[in-house]
Short mmCIF file of N, CA and C in Angstrom, two decimals:
data_model
loop_
_atom_site.label_atom_id
_atom_site.label_comp_id
_atom_site.label_asym_id
_atom_site.label_seq_id
_atom_site.Cartn_x
_atom_site.Cartn_y
_atom_site.Cartn_z
N UNK C 1 -124.58 -84.32 -81.40
CA UNK C 1 -125.74 -83.50 -81.09
C UNK C 1 -125.32 -83.53 -79.34
N UNK C 2 -125.33 -82.39 -79.03
CA UNK C 2 -125.78 -82.34 -77.61
C UNK C 2 -126.59 -80.61 -77.38
N UNK C 3 -128.23 -81.75 -76.84
CA UNK C 3 -128.67 -80.30 -76.88
C UNK C 3 -128.63 -79.35 -78.31
N UNK C 4 -128.61 -77.96 -77.95
CA UNK C 4 -128.83 -77.30 -80.05
C UNK C 4 -127.16 -77.70 -80.10
N UNK C 5 -126.36 -78.10 -80.05
CA UNK C 5 -124.91 -78.04 -80.78
C UNK C 5 -124.75 -78.72 -81.33
N UNK C 6 -124.22 -78.87 -82.52
CA UNK C 6 -123.62 -79.92 -83.02
C UNK C 6 -121.96 -79.75 -82.37
N UNK C 7 -121.40 -80.99 -82.50
CA UNK C 7 -119.47 -80.99 -82.01
C UNK C 7 -119.14 -81.93 -83.25
N UNK C 8 -118.07 -81.36 -83.45
CA UNK C 8 -117.34 -82.12 -84.74
C UNK C 8 -115.66 -82.30 -84.37
N UNK C 9 -115.04 -83.31 -85.02
CA UNK C 9 -113.74 -83.64 -84.92
C UNK C 9 -112.73 -83.80 -85.40
N UNK C 10 -111.63 -83.78 -86.34
CA UNK C 10 -110.58 -84.15 -87.64
C UNK C 10 -109.83 -85.28 -86.63
N UNK C 11 -109.55 -85.37 -85.07
CA UNK C 11 -108.47 -86.21 -84.29
C UNK C 11 -106.87 -84.75 -84.29
N UNK C 12 -107.13 -84.02 -85.01
CA UNK C 12 -105.61 -82.77 -84.90
C UNK C 12 -106.12 -82.17 -84.51
N UNK C 13 -106.87 -81.58 -84.95
CA UNK C 13 -107.39 -80.49 -84.72
C UNK C 13 -108.82 -79.47 -83.33
N UNK C 14 -108.46 -78.89 -82.53
CA UNK C 14 -109.64 -78.50 -81.21
C UNK C 14 -110.90 -78.41 -81.71
N UNK C 15 -111.74 -79.96 -80.83
CA UNK C 15 -113.17 -79.76 -81.71
C UNK C 15 -113.40 -78.57 -81.65
N UNK C 16 -114.25 -79.17 -82.66
CA UNK C 16 -115.79 -77.74 -83.33
C UNK C 16 -116.91 -77.67 -82.96
N UNK C 17 -117.29 -76.36 -82.92
CA UNK C 17 -118.71 -76.74 -82.61
C UNK C 17 -119.20 -75.79 -82.95
N UNK C 18 -120.80 -76.14 -82.98
CA UNK C 18 -121.77 -74.96 -84.26
C UNK C 18 -123.18 -74.75 -83.26
N UNK C 19 -123.93 -73.70 -82.92
CA UNK C 19 -125.22 -73.82 -82.40
C UNK C 19 -126.53 -74.08 -83.51
N UNK C 20 -126.81 -74.80 -83.61
CA UNK C 20 -127.88 -74.97 -84.54
C UNK C 20 -128.67 -73.33 -85.01
N UNK C 21 -129.03 -73.18 -86.20
CA UNK C 21 -130.46 -71.95 -86.50
C UNK C 21 -129.21 -70.76 -86.08
N UNK C 22 -127.36 -70.46 -85.47
CA UNK C 22 -127.66 -69.07 -85.35
C UNK C 22 -127.03 -68.81 -86.17
N UNK C 23 -126.57 -69.59 -87.82
CA UNK C 23 -125.98 -68.62 -88.70
C UNK C 23 -124.47 -68.29 -88.84
N UNK C 24 -123.62 -68.80 -87.67
CA UNK C 24 -122.28 -68.83 -88.39
C UNK C 24 -121.46 -70.02 -88.00
N UNK C 25 -120.07 -70.05 -88.56
CA UNK C 25 -119.93 -71.54 -89.08
C UNK C 25 -119.49 -71.79 -87.67
N UNK C 26 -119.15 -73.32 -87.93
CA UNK C 26 -118.07 -73.80 -87.13
C UNK C 26 -117.05 -72.82 -86.55
N UNK C 27 -116.45 -73.18 -85.36
CA UNK C 27 -116.08 -72.18 -84.11
C UNK C 27 -115.26 -73.67 -83.10
N UNK C 28 -113.92 -72.92 -82.53
CA UNK C 28 -113.65 -73.85 -81.51
C UNK C 28 -114.04 -73.91 -80.79
N UNK C 29 -113.94 -74.78 -79.83
CA UNK C 29 -115.04 -75.62 -78.59
C UNK C 29 -114.11 -74.77 -77.45
N UNK C 30 -114.56 -73.33 -76.84
CA UNK C 30 -114.08 -72.78 -75.94
C UNK C 30 -114.15 -73.06 -74.07
N UNK C 31 -112.76 -74.32 -73.91
CA UNK C 31 -112.88 -74.33 -72.59
C UNK C 31 -112.26 -73.69 -72.35
N UNK C 32 -111.95 -73.95 -70.46
CA UNK C 32 -110.50 -73.71 -69.72
C UNK C 32 -109.60 -74.54 -69.99
N UNK C 33 -110.02 -75.76 -69.82
CA UNK C 33 -108.77 -76.42 -70.21
C UNK C 33 -108.75 -77.47 -71.07
N UNK C 34 -107.64 -77.49 -71.92
CA UNK C 34 -107.98 -78.00 -72.89
C UNK C 34 -108.40 -79.14 -73.28
N UNK C 35 -109.47 -79.38 -74.47
CA UNK C 35 -110.36 -80.10 -74.51
C UNK C 35 -109.09 -81.40 -75.44
N UNK C 36 -109.57 -82.81 -75.33
CA UNK C 36 -108.71 -83.83 -76.19
C UNK C 36 -109.03 -84.01 -77.69
N UNK C 37 -108.16 -84.21 -78.10
CA UNK C 37 -107.98 -84.31 -79.94
C UNK C 37 -107.98 -85.78 -79.68
N UNK C 38 -109.27 -86.19 -80.50
CA UNK C 38 -109.39 -88.12 -80.59
C UNK C 38 -110.39 -87.95 -81.98
N UNK C 39 -110.63 -88.88 -82.39
CA UNK C 39 -110.94 -88.79 -84.14
C UNK C 39 -112.95 -89.33 -84.00
N UNK C 40 -113.39 -89.79 -82.97
CA UNK C 40 -114.49 -89.45 -82.78
C UNK C 40 -115.16 -89.11 -81.38
N UNK C 41 -116.40 -88.65 -81.77
CA UNK C 41 -117.28 -87.86 -80.52
C UNK C 41 -118.83 -88.76 -80.89
N UNK C 42 -119.06 -88.89 -79.00
CA UNK C 42 -119.75 -89.04 -79.49
C UNK C 42 -121.04 -88.94 -77.71
N UNK C 43 -122.36 -88.75 -77.58
CA UNK C 43 -122.89 -88.78 -76.31
C UNK C 43 -123.73 -89.79 -75.87
N UNK C 44 -123.38 -89.82 -74.22
CA UNK C 44 -123.77 -91.28 -73.03
C UNK C 44 -124.34 -90.23 -71.97
N UNK C 45 -125.25 -89.80 -71.89
CA UNK C 45 -125.98 -89.73 -70.63
C UNK C 45 -126.14 -87.88 -70.93
N UNK C 46 -125.07 -87.42 -69.86
CA UNK C 46 -124.93 -86.11 -69.95
C UNK C 46 -123.50 -85.95 -70.52
N UNK C 47 -123.04 -86.79 -70.96
CA UNK C 47 -121.45 -86.33 -71.29
C UNK C 47 -121.05 -86.09 -72.58
N UNK C 48 -120.06 -85.16 -72.72
CA UNK C 48 -119.77 -85.53 -74.54
C UNK C 48 -118.29 -86.48 -74.66
N UNK C 49 -117.89 -87.54 -75.12
CA UNK C 49 -117.00 -88.33 -74.82
C UNK C 49 -116.62 -88.92 -75.77
N UNK C 50 -115.61 -87.98 -76.30
CA UNK C 50 -114.39 -88.46 -77.20
C UNK C 50 -112.76 -90.07 -77.76
N UNK C 51 -113.66 -90.20 -78.80
CA UNK C 51 -112.95 -91.70 -78.25
C UNK C 51 -111.07 -91.53 -79.32
N UNK C 52 -110.79 -92.82 -79.47
CA UNK C 52 -109.45 -93.00 -80.98
C UNK C 52 -108.59 -91.83 -80.00
N UNK C 53 -108.02 -91.41 -78.95
CA UNK C 53 -107.14 -90.19 -79.12
C UNK C 53 -105.56 -89.83 -79.44
N UNK C 54 -105.28 -88.45 -79.77
CA UNK C 54 -104.02 -88.30 -80.21
C UNK C 54 -103.82 -87.32 -78.68
N UNK C 55 -103.38 -86.88 -78.03
CA UNK C 55 -102.84 -86.41 -76.96
C UNK C 55 -101.40 -85.70 -77.34
N UNK C 56 -101.16 -84.35 -76.99
CA UNK C 56 -100.39 -83.69 -77.45
C UNK C 56 -99.24 -84.00 -76.59
N UNK C 57 -99.51 -85.20 -75.42
CA UNK C 57 -97.94 -84.93 -74.84
C UNK C 57 -97.64 -87.10 -74.98
N UNK C 58 -98.53 -87.47 -75.04
CA UNK C 58 -98.14 -88.46 -75.62
C UNK C 58 -98.55 -89.44 -76.72
N UNK C 59 -98.09 -90.55 -77.42
CA UNK C 59 -98.79 -91.27 -78.40
C UNK C 59 -99.66 -91.32 -78.34
N UNK C 60 -100.59 -92.02 -79.69
CA UNK C 60 -101.98 -91.72 -80.00
C UNK C 60 -102.22 -92.42 -79.31
N UNK C 61 -104.06 -92.95 -78.21
CA UNK C 61 -104.14 -94.32 -77.94
C UNK C 61 -105.67 -93.99 -78.46
N UNK C 62 -104.90 -94.99 -79.87
CA UNK C 62 -106.47 -95.09 -80.78
C UNK C 62 -107.26 -95.97 -79.48
N UNK C 63 -107.60 -96.75 -78.65
CA UNK C 63 -108.48 -97.43 -77.25
C UNK C 63 -108.81 -96.99 -76.00
N UNK C 64 -108.47 -94.97 -76.00
CA UNK C 64 -108.98 -94.19 -75.02
C UNK C 64 -110.00 -93.95 -74.93
N UNK C 65 -110.61 -93.34 -74.15
CA UNK C 65 -111.66 -92.68 -73.87
C UNK C 65 -111.57 -91.71 -73.10
N UNK C 66 -112.27 -90.25 -73.50
CA UNK C 66 -112.68 -89.35 -72.14
C UNK C 66 -113.84 -88.60 -71.94
N UNK C 67 -114.30 -88.40 -71.51
CA UNK C 67 -115.80 -87.62 -71.21
C UNK C 67 -115.69 -86.03 -70.65
N UNK C 68 -116.43 -85.05 -70.26
CA UNK C 68 -116.46 -83.68 -70.60
C UNK C 68 -117.08 -84.71 -69.01
N UNK C 69 -117.01 -82.80 -68.86
CA UNK C 69 -117.84 -82.31 -66.97
C UNK C 69 -119.62 -82.68 -67.35
N UNK C 70 -119.73 -83.38 -66.35
CA UNK C 70 -120.86 -83.14 -66.13
C UNK C 70 -122.55 -82.41 -66.70
N UNK C 71 -122.95 -82.26 -67.95
CA UNK C 71 -123.74 -81.41 -68.26
C UNK C 71 -122.44 -80.21 -68.93
N UNK C 72 -121.66 -79.89 -69.39
CA UNK C 72 -121.45 -79.09 -69.25
C UNK C 72 -119.57 -80.02 -70.51
N UNK C 73 -120.16 -80.05 -71.84
CA UNK C 73 -119.40 -80.55 -73.11
C UNK C 73 -118.36 -79.42 -72.97
N UNK C 74 -118.77 -78.28 -73.15
CA UNK C 74 -117.07 -77.05 -72.88
C UNK C 74 -116.81 -77.45 -71.28
N UNK C 75 -116.32 -77.85 -70.90
CA UNK C 75 -115.05 -78.32 -69.46
C UNK C 75 -114.50 -79.32 -70.00
N UNK C 76 -113.54 -79.58 -69.89
CA UNK C 76 -112.68 -80.74 -69.99
C UNK C 76 -111.50 -81.30 -68.73
N UNK C 77 -111.49 -81.43 -67.75
CA UNK C 77 -110.57 -81.11 -66.88
C UNK C 77 -110.42 -81.58 -66.67
N UNK C 78 -108.63 -81.96 -66.58
CA UNK C 78 -107.27 -82.65 -66.79
C UNK C 78 -108.10 -84.33 -65.65
N UNK C 79 -108.25 -85.05 -66.57
CA UNK C 79 -108.51 -86.71 -65.82
C UNK C 79 -107.22 -86.85 -64.44
N UNK C 80 -108.32 -87.88 -63.39
CA UNK C 80 -107.83 -87.66 -62.10
C UNK C 80 -107.08 -86.65 -61.63
N UNK C 81 -107.65 -85.37 -61.31
CA UNK C 81 -107.03 -84.17 -61.04
C UNK C 81 -108.74 -83.80 -59.48
N UNK C 82 -108.42 -82.63 -58.58
CA UNK C 82 -109.78 -83.10 -57.60
C UNK C 82 -110.74 -81.75 -58.70
N UNK C 83 -110.78 -81.00 -59.73
CA UNK C 83 -111.28 -80.56 -60.71
C UNK C 83 -112.23 -81.50 -60.96
N UNK C 84 -111.59 -82.63 -62.17
CA UNK C 84 -112.67 -83.96 -62.41
C UNK C 84 -112.99 -84.55 -61.59
N UNK C 85 -112.58 -85.14 -60.82
CA UNK C 85 -113.45 -86.12 -59.61
C UNK C 85 -115.00 -84.97 -59.24
N UNK C 86 -115.00 -82.99 -58.71
CA UNK C 86 -115.48 -82.47 -59.06
C UNK C 86 -116.47 -82.67 -60.21
N UNK C 87 -116.55 -82.32 -61.26
CA UNK C 87 -116.87 -82.97 -61.69
C UNK C 87 -117.99 -83.93 -62.76
N UNK C 88 -116.58 -84.97 -62.46
CA UNK C 88 -117.18 -86.43 -63.17
C UNK C 88 -116.45 -86.80 -64.66
N UNK C 89 -115.36 -85.51 -64.60
CA UNK C 89 -115.01 -85.68 -66.20
C UNK C 89 -114.09 -87.09 -65.29
N UNK C 90 -113.57 -87.11 -66.73
CA UNK C 90 -113.01 -88.63 -66.93
C UNK C 90 -112.05 -89.03 -68.37
N UNK C 91 -111.64 -89.85 -67.97
CA UNK C 91 -111.18 -91.13 -68.99
C UNK C 91 -110.35 -92.22 -68.94
N UNK C 92 -111.03 -93.63 -69.35
CA UNK C 92 -110.68 -95.00 -69.37
C UNK C 92 -110.12 -95.10 -70.92
N UNK C 93 -108.81 -95.86 -70.25
CA UNK C 93 -108.01 -96.52 -72.12
C UNK C 93 -108.60 -98.25 -71.81
N UNK C 94 -109.69 -98.21 -73.09
CA UNK C 94 -110.17 -99.72 -72.60
C UNK C 94 -109.22 -101.09 -73.24
N UNK C 95 -109.19 -102.02 -73.72
CA UNK C 95 -108.51 -102.89 -73.79
C UNK C 95 -107.90 -103.37 -75.46
N UNK C 96 -107.27 -102.81 -75.53
CA UNK C 96 -105.93 -102.08 -76.51
C UNK C 96 -106.53 -103.24 -77.69
N UNK C 97 -106.33 -104.84 -77.54
CA UNK C 97 -105.98 -105.86 -78.18
C UNK C 97 -107.59 -106.11 -79.33
N UNK C 98 -108.56 -104.86 -78.70
CA UNK C 98 -109.64 -105.11 -79.19
C UNK C 98 -109.74 -103.67 -80.91
N UNK C 99 -108.83 -103.14 -80.66
CA UNK C 99 -108.16 -101.83 -81.11
C UNK C 99 -108.72 -100.67 -81.23
N UNK C 100 -108.72 -100.09 -82.29
CA UNK C 100 -108.91 -98.05 -82.37
C UNK C 100 -110.69 -98.69 -81.71
N UNK C 101 -111.03 -97.48 -81.04
CA UNK C 101 -112.69 -96.64 -80.75
C UNK C 101 -113.09 -96.58 -82.29
N UNK C 102 -114.12 -97.09 -82.83
CA UNK C 102 -114.47 -97.11 -83.70
C UNK C 102 -116.24 -95.70 -83.84
N UNK C 103 -116.81 -96.34 -82.99
CA UNK C 103 -118.07 -95.64 -82.78
C UNK C 103 -118.45 -95.76 -81.03
N UNK C 104 -119.79 -94.33 -80.74
CA UNK C 104 -119.55 -94.12 -79.28
C UNK C 104 -121.29 -94.26 -79.92
N UNK C 105 -121.94 -94.72 -79.04
CA UNK C 105 -123.61 -94.78 -78.93
C UNK C 105 -124.67 -93.10 -78.37
N UNK C 106 -124.73 -92.80 -78.27
CA UNK C 106 -125.80 -91.29 -77.96
C UNK C 106 -127.05 -92.22 -77.27
N UNK C 107 -126.69 -93.11 -76.27
CA UNK C 107 -127.86 -93.67 -75.60
C UNK C 107 -127.67 -93.01 -74.07
N UNK C 108 -128.67 -92.79 -73.79
CA UNK C 108 -129.36 -92.54 -72.68
C UNK C 108 -128.84 -91.95 -71.40
N UNK C 109 -129.07 -94.06 -71.19
CA UNK C 109 -128.88 -95.00 -69.98
C UNK C 109 -128.10 -95.55 -69.76
N UNK C 110 -127.06 -96.06 -70.84
CA UNK C 110 -125.97 -96.60 -70.52
C UNK C 110 -125.07 -96.42 -72.38
N UNK C 111 -123.55 -96.05 -72.36
CA UNK C 111 -122.88 -96.73 -73.86
C UNK C 111 -122.81 -96.98 -73.90
N UNK C 112 -122.64 -97.43 -75.45
CA UNK C 112 -122.06 -98.53 -76.57
C UNK C 112 -120.43 -98.12 -76.56
N UNK C 113 -119.28 -98.56 -76.62
CA UNK C 113 -118.52 -98.27 -77.43
C UNK C 113 -117.76 -99.54 -77.98
N UNK C 114 -118.04 -98.96 -79.64
CA UNK C 114 -117.29 -99.59 -80.25
C UNK C 114 -115.47 -99.97 -81.19
N UNK C 115 -115.36 -100.85 -81.00
CA UNK C 115 -113.88 -101.30 -80.95
C UNK C 115 -113.63 -101.99 -82.42
N UNK C 116 -112.93 -101.90 -83.15
CA UNK C 116 -112.56 -102.55 -83.94
C UNK C 116 -113.28 -104.05 -84.13
N UNK C 117 -112.97 -104.61 -83.19
CA UNK C 117 -112.97 -105.91 -82.65
C UNK C 117 -113.91 -106.58 -81.45
N UNK C 118 -114.90 -105.26 -80.84
CA UNK C 118 -114.92 -105.64 -79.35
C UNK C 118 -115.95 -104.41 -79.54
N UNK C 119 -116.54 -105.14 -78.20
CA UNK C 119 -117.74 -103.60 -77.95
C UNK C 119 -117.49 -103.32 -76.63
N UNK C 120 -117.19 -102.45 -76.12
CA UNK C 120 -117.37 -102.31 -74.48
C UNK C 120 -118.82 -101.75 -74.21
N UNK C 121 -119.35 -101.60 -72.86
CA UNK C 121 -120.31 -100.98 -72.23
C UNK C 121 -120.09 -100.34 -71.15
N UNK C 122 -120.59 -99.36 -71.17
CA UNK C 122 -120.70 -98.20 -69.87
C UNK C 122 -121.34 -98.29 -69.06
N UNK C 123 -121.45 -97.60 -67.69
CA UNK C 123 -122.51 -97.99 -66.88
C UNK C 123 -122.33 -96.51 -66.45
N UNK C 124 -123.12 -95.29 -65.89
CA UNK C 124 -122.94 -94.67 -65.41
C UNK C 124 -123.21 -94.67 -64.20
N UNK C 125 -122.48 -94.99 -62.79
CA UNK C 125 -122.50 -95.25 -61.23
C UNK C 125 -121.92 -93.83 -60.55
N UNK C 126 -122.08 -92.71 -61.00
CA UNK C 126 -121.32 -91.96 -60.23
C UNK C 126 -120.26 -91.83 -59.71
N UNK C 127 -119.68 -90.63 -58.75
CA UNK C 127 -119.08 -90.99 -57.33
C UNK C 127 -117.54 -90.28 -58.24
N UNK C 128 -116.33 -90.92 -57.49
CA UNK C 128 -115.22 -91.07 -58.48
C UNK C 128 -115.19 -91.58 -59.90
N UNK C 129 -115.25 -92.57 -59.61
CA UNK C 129 -115.69 -93.93 -60.91
C UNK C 129 -116.18 -93.49 -62.01
N UNK C 130 -117.06 -92.21 -61.67
CA UNK C 130 -118.15 -92.46 -62.54
C UNK C 130 -118.65 -93.22 -63.70
N UNK C 131 -118.05 -94.05 -64.16
CA UNK C 131 -118.52 -95.10 -65.51
C UNK C 131 -117.86 -96.06 -64.92
N UNK C 132 -118.40 -97.44 -65.41
CA UNK C 132 -118.39 -99.00 -64.69
C UNK C 132 -117.90 -99.47 -66.40
N UNK C 133 -117.01 -99.66 -66.92
CA UNK C 133 -117.00 -100.14 -68.11
C UNK C 133 -116.84 -101.85 -68.51
N UNK C 134 -117.52 -102.64 -69.29
CA UNK C 134 -117.97 -103.87 -69.33
C UNK C 134 -117.58 -104.78 -70.58
N UNK C 135 -116.81 -105.59 -70.87
CA UNK C 135 -117.15 -106.00 -72.38
C UNK C 135 -118.21 -106.66 -72.43
N UNK C 136 -118.93 -106.01 -73.50
CA UNK C 136 -120.03 -106.42 -74.35
C UNK C 136 -119.93 -107.58 -75.63
N UNK C 137 -119.01 -107.52 -75.74
CA UNK C 137 -119.05 -108.60 -77.12
C UNK C 137 -117.17 -108.59 -77.26
N UNK C 138 -116.96 -109.79 -77.84
CA UNK C 138 -115.38 -110.05 -77.71
C UNK C 138 -114.87 -109.87 -78.84
N UNK C 139 -115.79 -110.79 -79.99
CA UNK C 139 -115.51 -111.29 -81.43
C UNK C 139 -115.82 -110.87 -82.50
N UNK C 140 -116.36 -109.41 -82.18
CA UNK C 140 -116.80 -108.49 -83.70
C UNK C 140 -117.22 -107.07 -83.04
N UNK C 141 -117.39 -106.65 -84.12
CA UNK C 141 -116.84 -104.80 -83.45
C UNK C 141 -117.66 -104.02 -84.47
N UNK C 142 -117.02 -102.54 -84.89
CA UNK C 142 -117.08 -101.89 -85.85
C UNK C 142 -116.22 -102.03 -86.94
N UNK C 143 -116.58 -102.24 -88.14
CA UNK C 143 -116.04 -102.32 -89.54
C UNK C 143 -114.90 -100.32 -89.55
N UNK C 144 -115.96 -99.45 -88.75
CA UNK C 144 -115.24 -98.28 -89.65
C UNK C 144 -116.46 -97.07 -88.61
N UNK C 145 -115.92 -95.61 -88.98
CA UNK C 145 -116.18 -95.02 -87.85
C UNK C 145 -117.35 -94.84 -88.04
N UNK C 146 -117.83 -94.64 -89.94
CA UNK C 146 -119.70 -94.65 -89.90
C UNK C 146 -119.88 -96.44 -89.86
N UNK C 147 -119.80 -97.37 -89.27
CA UNK C 147 -120.04 -98.62 -89.72
C UNK C 147 -121.26 -98.83 -88.59
N UNK C 148 -121.82 -98.34 -87.64
CA UNK C 148 -122.88 -98.39 -86.59
C UNK C 148 -124.50 -97.25 -86.52
N UNK C 149 -125.07 -98.09 -86.46
CA UNK C 149 -126.80 -97.04 -86.77
C UNK C 149 -127.81 -97.68 -85.60
N UNK C 150 -127.59 -96.73 -85.14
CA UNK C 150 -128.83 -96.95 -84.44
C UNK C 150 -130.51 -96.63 -84.45
N UNK C 151 -131.02 -97.63 -84.43
CA UNK C 151 -132.86 -97.82 -84.87
C UNK C 151 -133.17 -97.78 -83.70
N UNK C 152 -133.77 -97.20 -83.23
CA UNK C 152 -135.27 -96.73 -81.19
C UNK C 152 -133.58 -97.94 -80.87
N UNK C 153 -134.02 -98.92 -79.61
CA UNK C 153 -132.83 -99.13 -78.76
C UNK C 153 -132.02 -100.10 -79.60
N UNK C 154 -132.27 -100.41 -81.25
CA UNK C 154 -131.32 -101.48 -81.63
C UNK C 154 -130.35 -100.40 -82.03
N UNK C 155 -128.96 -101.78 -82.20
CA UNK C 155 -127.57 -101.13 -83.21
C UNK C 155 -127.71 -101.62 -83.81
N UNK C 156 -127.47 -101.16 -84.93
CA UNK C 156 -126.51 -101.85 -86.77
C UNK C 156 -125.06 -101.99 -87.13
N UNK C 157 -124.80 -103.27 -87.24
CA UNK C 157 -122.73 -102.31 -87.40
C UNK C 157 -122.44 -103.52 -88.28
N UNK C 158 -121.92 -102.50 -89.34
CA UNK C 158 -120.79 -103.39 -89.96
C UNK C 158 -119.78 -103.66 -89.29
N UNK C 159 -119.44 -105.16 -89.50
CA UNK C 159 -118.22 -105.80 -88.47
C UNK C 159 -117.15 -106.65 -89.30
N UNK C 160 -115.91 -106.01 -89.20
CA UNK C 160 -114.81 -106.88 -90.08
C UNK C 160 -114.37 -108.64 -89.97
#
């Protein structure tokens, strides 16, 4: 959930959105630039993240994440372009040896990206870099997409 909207994905079709209380069904996210297709969505600070990416132009990148423009989950400029730098949109490929992205935390100050056998922490730094990524855990990750729960400021997860 981002603001009053719920976002959903199945990894194949465009990201879907629904405004809470609107009485309408889910619909494709209306974007100027195509939003990524990924199997996981999450919110970190003022950004909507997609993970376990399925780009149309290349092979799947299960260890990749891409994030929207700041404070605009409907804006997904192509990463590494002037439009992306201006809006702080971007992408990052995590360590492939930790497997696919299984969950993205919904924390306001930093993010945790759970892969199958590792956890990455990302911190907002601004500028063209936008986020700094650190390896947080090298031996444990999330067993599946619904294997992570946040309770207060603690995370509980089932690990393989």
